[in-house]
Coordinates of C-alpha atoms in Angstrom, one line a residue:
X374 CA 119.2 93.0 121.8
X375 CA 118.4 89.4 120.6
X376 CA 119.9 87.5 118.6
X377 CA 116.2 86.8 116.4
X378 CA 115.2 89.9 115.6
X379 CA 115.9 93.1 114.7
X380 CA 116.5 96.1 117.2
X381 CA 113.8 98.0 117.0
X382 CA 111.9 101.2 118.3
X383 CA 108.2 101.7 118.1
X384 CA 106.3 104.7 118.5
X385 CA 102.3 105.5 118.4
X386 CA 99.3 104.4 119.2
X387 CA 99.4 100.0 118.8
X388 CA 95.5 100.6 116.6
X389 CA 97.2 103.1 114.2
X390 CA 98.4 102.3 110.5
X391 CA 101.5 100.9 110.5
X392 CA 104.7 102.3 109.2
X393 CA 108.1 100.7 109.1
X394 CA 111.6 102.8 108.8
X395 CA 114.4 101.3 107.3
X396 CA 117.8 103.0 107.7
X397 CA 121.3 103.8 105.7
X398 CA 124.3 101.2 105.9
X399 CA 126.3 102.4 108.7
X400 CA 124.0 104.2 110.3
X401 CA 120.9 102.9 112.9
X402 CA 117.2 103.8 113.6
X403 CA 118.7 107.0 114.9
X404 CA 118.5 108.3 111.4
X405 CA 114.6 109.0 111.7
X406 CA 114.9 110.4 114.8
X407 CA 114.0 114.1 113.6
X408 CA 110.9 112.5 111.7
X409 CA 109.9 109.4 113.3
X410 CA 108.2 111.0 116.5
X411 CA 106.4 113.2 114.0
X412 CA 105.0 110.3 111.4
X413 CA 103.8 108.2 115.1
X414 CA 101.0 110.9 115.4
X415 CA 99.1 108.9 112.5
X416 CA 101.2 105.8 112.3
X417 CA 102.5 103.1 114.4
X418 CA 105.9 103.4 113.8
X419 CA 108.4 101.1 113.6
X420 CA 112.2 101.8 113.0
X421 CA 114.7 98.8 112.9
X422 CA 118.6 98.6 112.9
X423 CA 120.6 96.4 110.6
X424 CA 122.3 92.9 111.4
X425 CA 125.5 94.7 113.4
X426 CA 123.9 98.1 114.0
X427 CA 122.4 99.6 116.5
X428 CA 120.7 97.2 118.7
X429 CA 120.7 94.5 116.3
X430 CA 122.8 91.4 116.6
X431 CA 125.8 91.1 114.3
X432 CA 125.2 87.1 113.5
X433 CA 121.2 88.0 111.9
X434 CA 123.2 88.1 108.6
X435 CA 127.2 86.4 107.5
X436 CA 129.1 86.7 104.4
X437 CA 127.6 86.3 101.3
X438 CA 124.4 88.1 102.3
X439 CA 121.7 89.5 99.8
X440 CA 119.0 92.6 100.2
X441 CA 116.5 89.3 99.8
X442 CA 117.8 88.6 103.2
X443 CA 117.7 91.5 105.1
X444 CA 113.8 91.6 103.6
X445 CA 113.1 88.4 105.3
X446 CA 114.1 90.1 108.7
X447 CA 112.3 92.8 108.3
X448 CA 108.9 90.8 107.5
X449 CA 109.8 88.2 110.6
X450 CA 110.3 91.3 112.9
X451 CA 106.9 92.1 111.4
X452 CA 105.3 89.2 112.0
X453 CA 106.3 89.3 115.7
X454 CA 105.0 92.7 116.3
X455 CA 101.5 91.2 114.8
X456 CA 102.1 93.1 111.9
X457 CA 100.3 92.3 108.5
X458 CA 100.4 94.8 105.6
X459 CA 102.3 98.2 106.5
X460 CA 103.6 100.9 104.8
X461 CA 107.2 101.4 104.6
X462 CA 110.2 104.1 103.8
X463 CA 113.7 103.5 103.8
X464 CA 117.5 105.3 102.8
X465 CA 119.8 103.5 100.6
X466 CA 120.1 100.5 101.8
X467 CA 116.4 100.6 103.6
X468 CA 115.4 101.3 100.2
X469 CA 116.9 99.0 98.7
X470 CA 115.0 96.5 101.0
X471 CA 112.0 98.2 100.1
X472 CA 112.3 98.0 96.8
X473 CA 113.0 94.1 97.3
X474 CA 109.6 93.9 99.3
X475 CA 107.7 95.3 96.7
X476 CA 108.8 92.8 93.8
X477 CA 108.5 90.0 95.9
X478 CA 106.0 90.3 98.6
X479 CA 103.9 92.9 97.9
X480 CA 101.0 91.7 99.6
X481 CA 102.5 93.1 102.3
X482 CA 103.4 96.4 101.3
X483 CA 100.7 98.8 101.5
X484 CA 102.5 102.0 100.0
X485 CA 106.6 102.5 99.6
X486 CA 108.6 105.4 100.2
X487 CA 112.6 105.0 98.8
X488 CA 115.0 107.8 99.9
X489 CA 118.5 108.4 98.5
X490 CA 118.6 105.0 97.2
X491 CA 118.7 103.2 94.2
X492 CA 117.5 99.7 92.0
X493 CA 121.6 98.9 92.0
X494 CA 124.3 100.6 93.4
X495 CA 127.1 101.3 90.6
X496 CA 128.1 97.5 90.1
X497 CA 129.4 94.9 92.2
X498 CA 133.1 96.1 92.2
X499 CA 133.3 98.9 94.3
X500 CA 131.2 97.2 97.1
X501 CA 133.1 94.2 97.1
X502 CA 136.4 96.0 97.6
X503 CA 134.6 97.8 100.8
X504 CA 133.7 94.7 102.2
X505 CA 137.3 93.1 102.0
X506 CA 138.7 96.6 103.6
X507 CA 136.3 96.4 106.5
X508 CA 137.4 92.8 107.0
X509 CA 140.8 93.8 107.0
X510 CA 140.8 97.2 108.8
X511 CA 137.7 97.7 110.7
X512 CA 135.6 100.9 109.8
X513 CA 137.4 103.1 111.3
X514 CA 138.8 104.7 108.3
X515 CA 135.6 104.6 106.7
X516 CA 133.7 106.2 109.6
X517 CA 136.3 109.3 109.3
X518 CA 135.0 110.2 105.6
X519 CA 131.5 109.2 106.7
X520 CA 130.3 113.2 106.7
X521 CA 132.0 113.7 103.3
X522 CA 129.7 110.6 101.5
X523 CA 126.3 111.3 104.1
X524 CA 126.2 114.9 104.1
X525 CA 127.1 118.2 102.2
X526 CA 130.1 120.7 103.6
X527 CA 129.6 121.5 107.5
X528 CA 127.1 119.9 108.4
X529 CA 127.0 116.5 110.6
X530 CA 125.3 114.1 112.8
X531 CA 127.9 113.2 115.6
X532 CA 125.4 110.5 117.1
X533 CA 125.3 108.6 113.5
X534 CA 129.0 109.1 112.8
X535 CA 129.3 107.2 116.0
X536 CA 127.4 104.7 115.0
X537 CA 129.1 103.6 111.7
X538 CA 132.5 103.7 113.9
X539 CA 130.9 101.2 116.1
X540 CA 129.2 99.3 113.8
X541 CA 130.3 95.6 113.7
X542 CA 132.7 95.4 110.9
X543 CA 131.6 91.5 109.7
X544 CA 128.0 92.3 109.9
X545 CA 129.1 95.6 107.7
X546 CA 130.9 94.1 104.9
X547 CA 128.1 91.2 104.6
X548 CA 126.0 94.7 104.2
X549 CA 128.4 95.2 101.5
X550 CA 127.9 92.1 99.8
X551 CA 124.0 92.5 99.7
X552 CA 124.7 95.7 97.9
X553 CA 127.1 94.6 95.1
X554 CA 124.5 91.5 94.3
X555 CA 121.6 93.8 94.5
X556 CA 119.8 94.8 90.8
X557 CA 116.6 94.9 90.5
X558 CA 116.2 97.5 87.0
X559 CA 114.6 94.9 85.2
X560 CA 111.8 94.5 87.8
X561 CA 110.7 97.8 88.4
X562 CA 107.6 97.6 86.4
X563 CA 106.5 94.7 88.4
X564 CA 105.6 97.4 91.3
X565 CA 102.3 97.7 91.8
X566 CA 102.2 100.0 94.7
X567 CA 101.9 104.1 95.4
X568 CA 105.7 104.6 95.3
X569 CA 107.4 108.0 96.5
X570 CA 110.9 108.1 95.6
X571 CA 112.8 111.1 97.3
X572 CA 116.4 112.6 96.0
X573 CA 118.8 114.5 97.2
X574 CA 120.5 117.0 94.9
X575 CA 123.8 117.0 96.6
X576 CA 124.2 113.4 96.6
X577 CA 127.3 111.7 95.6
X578 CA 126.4 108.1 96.7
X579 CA 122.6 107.6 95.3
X580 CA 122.5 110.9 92.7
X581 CA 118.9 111.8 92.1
X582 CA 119.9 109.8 88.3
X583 CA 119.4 107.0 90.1
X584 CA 115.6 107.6 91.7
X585 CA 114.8 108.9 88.3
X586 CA 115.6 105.7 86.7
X587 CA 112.7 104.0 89.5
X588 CA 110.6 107.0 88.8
X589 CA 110.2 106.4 85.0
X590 CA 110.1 102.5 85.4
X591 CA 107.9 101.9 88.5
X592 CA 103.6 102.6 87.0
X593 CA 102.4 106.3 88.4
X594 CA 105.8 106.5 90.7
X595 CA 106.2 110.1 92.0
X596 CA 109.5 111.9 92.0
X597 CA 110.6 114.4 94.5
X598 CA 114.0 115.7 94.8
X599 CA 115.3 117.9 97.7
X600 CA 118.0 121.0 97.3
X601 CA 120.8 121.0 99.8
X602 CA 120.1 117.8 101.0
X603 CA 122.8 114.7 100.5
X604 CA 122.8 111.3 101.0
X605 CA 120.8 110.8 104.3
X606 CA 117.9 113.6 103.7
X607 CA 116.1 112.3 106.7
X608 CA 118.9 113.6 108.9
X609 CA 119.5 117.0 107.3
X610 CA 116.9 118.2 105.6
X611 CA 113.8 116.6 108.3
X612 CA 111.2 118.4 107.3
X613 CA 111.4 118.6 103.9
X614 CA 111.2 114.7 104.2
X615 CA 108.7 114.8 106.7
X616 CA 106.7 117.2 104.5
X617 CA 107.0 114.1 101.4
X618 CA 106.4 111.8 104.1
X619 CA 103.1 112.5 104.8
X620 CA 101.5 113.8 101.3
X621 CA 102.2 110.4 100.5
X622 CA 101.4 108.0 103.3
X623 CA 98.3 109.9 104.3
X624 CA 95.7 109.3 101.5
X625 CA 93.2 107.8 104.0
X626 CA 93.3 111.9 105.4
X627 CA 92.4 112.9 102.0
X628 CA 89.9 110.4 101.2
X629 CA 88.3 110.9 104.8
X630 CA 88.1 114.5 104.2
X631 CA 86.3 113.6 100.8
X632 CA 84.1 111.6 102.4
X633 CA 82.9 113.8 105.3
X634 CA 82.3 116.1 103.0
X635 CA 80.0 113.6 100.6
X636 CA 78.0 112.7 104.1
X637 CA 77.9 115.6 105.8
X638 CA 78.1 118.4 103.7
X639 CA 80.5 120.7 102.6
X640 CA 78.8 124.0 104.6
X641 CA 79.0 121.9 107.9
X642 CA 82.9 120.5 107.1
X643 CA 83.5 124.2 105.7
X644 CA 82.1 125.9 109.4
X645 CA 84.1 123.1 111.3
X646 CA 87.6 123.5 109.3
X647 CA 86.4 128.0 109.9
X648 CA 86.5 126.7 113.7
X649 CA 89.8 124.6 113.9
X650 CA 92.6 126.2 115.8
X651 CA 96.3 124.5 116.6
X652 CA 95.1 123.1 119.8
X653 CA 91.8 121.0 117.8
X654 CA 94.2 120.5 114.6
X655 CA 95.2 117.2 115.5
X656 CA 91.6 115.8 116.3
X657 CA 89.9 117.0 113.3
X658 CA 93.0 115.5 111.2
X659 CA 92.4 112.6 113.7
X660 CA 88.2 112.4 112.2
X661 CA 89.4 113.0 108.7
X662 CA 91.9 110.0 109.0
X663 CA 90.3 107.3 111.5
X664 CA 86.4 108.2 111.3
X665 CA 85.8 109.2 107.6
X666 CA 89.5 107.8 106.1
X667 CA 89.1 104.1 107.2
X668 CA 85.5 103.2 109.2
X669 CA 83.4 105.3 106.7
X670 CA 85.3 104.2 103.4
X671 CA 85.0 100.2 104.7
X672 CA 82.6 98.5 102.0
X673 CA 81.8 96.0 104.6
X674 CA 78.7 97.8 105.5
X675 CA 77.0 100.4 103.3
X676 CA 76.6 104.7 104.0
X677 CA 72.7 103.8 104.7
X678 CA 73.5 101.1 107.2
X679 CA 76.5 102.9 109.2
X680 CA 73.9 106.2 109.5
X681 CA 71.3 103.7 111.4
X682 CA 74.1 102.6 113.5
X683 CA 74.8 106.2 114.1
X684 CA 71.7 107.4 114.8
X685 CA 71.7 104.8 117.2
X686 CA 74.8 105.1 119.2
X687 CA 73.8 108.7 119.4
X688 CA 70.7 108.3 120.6
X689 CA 71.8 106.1 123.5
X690 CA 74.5 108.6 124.7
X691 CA 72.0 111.5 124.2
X692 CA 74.2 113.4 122.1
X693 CA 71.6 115.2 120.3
X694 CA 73.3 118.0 119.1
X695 CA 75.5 115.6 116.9
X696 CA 72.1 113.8 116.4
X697 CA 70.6 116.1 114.3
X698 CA 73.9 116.6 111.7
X699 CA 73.4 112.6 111.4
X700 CA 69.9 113.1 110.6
X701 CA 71.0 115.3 108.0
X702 CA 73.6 113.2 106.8
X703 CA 71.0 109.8 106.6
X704 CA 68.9 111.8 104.5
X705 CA 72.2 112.6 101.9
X706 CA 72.8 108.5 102.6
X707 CA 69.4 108.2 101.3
X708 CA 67.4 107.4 104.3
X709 CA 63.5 108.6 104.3
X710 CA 62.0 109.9 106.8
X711 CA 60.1 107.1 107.1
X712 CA 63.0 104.9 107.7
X713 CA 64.6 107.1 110.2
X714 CA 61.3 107.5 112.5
X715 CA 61.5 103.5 112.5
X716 CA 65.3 103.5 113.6
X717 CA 64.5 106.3 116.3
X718 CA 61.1 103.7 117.2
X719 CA 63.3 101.0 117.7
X720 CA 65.7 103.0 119.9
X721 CA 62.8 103.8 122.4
X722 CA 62.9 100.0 123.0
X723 CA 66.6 99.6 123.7
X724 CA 67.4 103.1 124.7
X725 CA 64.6 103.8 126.9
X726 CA 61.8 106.3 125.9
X727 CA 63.0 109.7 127.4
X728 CA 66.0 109.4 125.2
X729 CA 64.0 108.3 121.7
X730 CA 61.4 111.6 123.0
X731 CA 64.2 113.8 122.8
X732 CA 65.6 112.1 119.3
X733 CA 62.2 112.7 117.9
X734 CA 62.2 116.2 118.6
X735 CA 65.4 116.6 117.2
X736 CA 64.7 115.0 114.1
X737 CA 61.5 116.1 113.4
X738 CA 63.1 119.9 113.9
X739 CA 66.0 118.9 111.5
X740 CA 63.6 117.0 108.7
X741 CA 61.1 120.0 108.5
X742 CA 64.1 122.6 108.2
X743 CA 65.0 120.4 105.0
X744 CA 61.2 120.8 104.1
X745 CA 61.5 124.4 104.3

């Protein structure tokens, strides 16, 4: 715990995209713990607790407290983990923060996910009443109706109950004040980023009314709402979530695929994708995302230059098998033959000649099977 930061828990590779978690009041990074491990195979993943929750210290946030707030800890906990522009997914309250990050720092915000949530939560009334019975009482009484509000008849979380009975109960009702100040309906349009807003049918807290109204405001928003699933979806309906999850943070597996197709062909991708089995699933996904989703699409440098640098590498590691696809795919990248001889010349000098011998042999195999 410290008293600067958010509790956190990160998962995945440190190089991968990264994808913060934001969690339910009352509840702490536990909440992702049936999806989290499953979005850090593509993602660094980061999942925080609220001020009072969790791991987090209760004095991060006092009385009086706004979603604005809560925001600003997420992006410093951001900035400590080196952390520039990330994705990001939160319930209810998460959401809310989301939605507050998106209006007013979206240069951070690569794409936004908002579960069971809402752009205000039924006025400031209700909320403001909590608060003064949490200050009065403690959460106890709360916590006992916390499966009747989270989830639908007979089915609970005992770890996440647990937490809401041991939250801190100041930290809490300053929760409950950033909810009754938060509205943000009349700044929906302003969001400029892919938004995925996910429903649950069966909740009474954020009904799927309430993600509809983001849906229509917020430009090219998509909608998805969940049967049997309540207010914290992520808990009891994981893979249905998971499922939304990943349709929507994983364009750069989409666009990669695209692109591998553009360079290398679609009979080679179609033979390779013919080949794939559940134990090389996650490496080709793995070239679709990292290889063709993010180094091939990079405008830095163009498809003619990145197949000389290809050739290249190839050559010098004497994988010639992969050599003469690439040969094929700086030909579609609009390479002549010409050109490619004079990248496989200059290898001879840095490579050494044995290995620009065998490049030639390939190429010139692969060039007059084109001619043919």
């Amino acid at each position: 715990m410290t008293d600067r930061l958010l509790n956190h828990l990160a998962e995945g590779p440190a190089s991968a995209p990264p994808l913060l978690l934001g969690p339910s009041l009352g509840t702490s990074y536990a909440l992702w713990d049936r999806v989290a491990p499953e979005l850090s195979a593509g993602h660094r993943v980061v999942r925080w607790d609220l001020p009072g929750h969790g791991g987090s210290a209760a004095g991060l946030i006092g009385a009086g407290a706004t979603v604005g707030d809560l925001a600003s800890l997420v992006l410093t906990l951001a900035d400590a983990l080196g952390i520039g522009r990330f994705a990001y997914a939160g319930v209810s309250l998460g959401g809310a923060v989301g939605l507050h990050l998106a209006v007013h720092h979206p240069d951070r915000l690569s794409s936004l996910a908002v579960i069971c949530s809402s752009a205000h939560f039924n006025g400031a009334g209700p909320w403001r009443e909590r608060a003064a019975r949490v200050r009065r009482e403690g959460l106890g009484g709360l916590a006992d109706g916390a499966d009747a509000r989270w989830f639908t008849a007979g089915f609970t979380v005992p770890r996440l109950v647990r937490d809401h009975r041991e939250a801190d109960p100041e930290a809490y009702a300053a929760c409950c004040d950033a909810l009754a100040a938060f509205d943000l309906r009349d700044r929906l349009a302003e969001v400029c980023l892919p938004t995925l807003l996910i429903a649950g049918r069966e909740d009474p807290a954020t009904p799927p009314e309430h993600l509809r109204e983001i849906a229509d405001a917020v430009p090219d928003a998509t909608l998805v709402e969940l049967p049997g699933a309540s207010h914290l979806a992520p808990a009891q309906r994981p893979g249905a979530v998971l499922t939304a999850l990943r349709a929507h943070f994983d364009g750069t597996a989409r666009r990669g695929m695209e692109v591998r197709r553009e360079v290398l062909g679609d009979a080679h991708v179609d033979r390779a994708q013919a080949r794939q089995t559940p134990f090389t699933a996650r490496f080709q996904d793995f070239i679709s995302r990292y290889a063709w989703g993010e180094i091939w699409t990079d405008p830095t440098l163009t498809r003619r230059e990145r197949s000389m640098i290809t050739l290249t590498a190839l050559v010098a590691h004497g994988h010639y098998d992969e050599l003469g696809m690439h040969v094929r795919a700086a030909r579609r990248n609009g390479l002549t033959p010409e050109e490619i001889g004079a990248v496989l010349l200059q290898t001879a000098v840095y490579c050494g000649v044995p290995a620009a011998n065998s490049a030639f042999a390939t190429a010139q195999r692969v060039l007059a099977e084109e001619d043919e």
